[in-house]
């Protein structure tokens, strides 16, 4: 995703661009999750969070809390099935 910036602003922000991009990605994930456009599992994948617990902590820290949806539970079941299958190999 590209966000057009005036050239002078882009030069001033350049040293901080990595951190700003991460914060922008987090803001997108939080907004999408809050509006039920993304599941917790999708937030976890987008932000490359290490676990469901880390994702829950991130969402709670930012006040983005809502009940689990059927899709959340189904994705958790699929993830668990995949992990258990990988362990049995």
Short mmCIF file of C-alpha atoms in Angstrom, two decimals, residues 39-41 68-77:
data_model
loop_
_atom_site.label_atom_id
_atom_site.label_comp_id
_atom_site.label_asym_id
_atom_site.label_seq_id
_atom_site.Cartn_x
_atom_site.Cartn_y
_atom_site.Cartn_z
CA UNK A 39 -11.14 -11.81 12.70
CA UNK A 40 -8.68 -12.07 15.58
CA UNK A 41 -6.84 -14.77 13.62
CA UNK A 68 -15.92 -14.32 19.56
CA UNK A 69 -17.70 -14.93 16.31
CA UNK A 70 -18.42 -18.33 14.83
CA UNK A 71 -15.68 -17.58 12.27
CA UNK A 72 -13.17 -16.91 15.09
CA UNK A 73 -13.99 -20.26 16.70
CA UNK A 74 -13.83 -22.08 13.36
CA UNK A 75 -10.44 -20.55 12.57
CA UNK A 76 -9.17 -21.50 16.02
CA UNK A 77 -10.35 -25.08 15.44
#
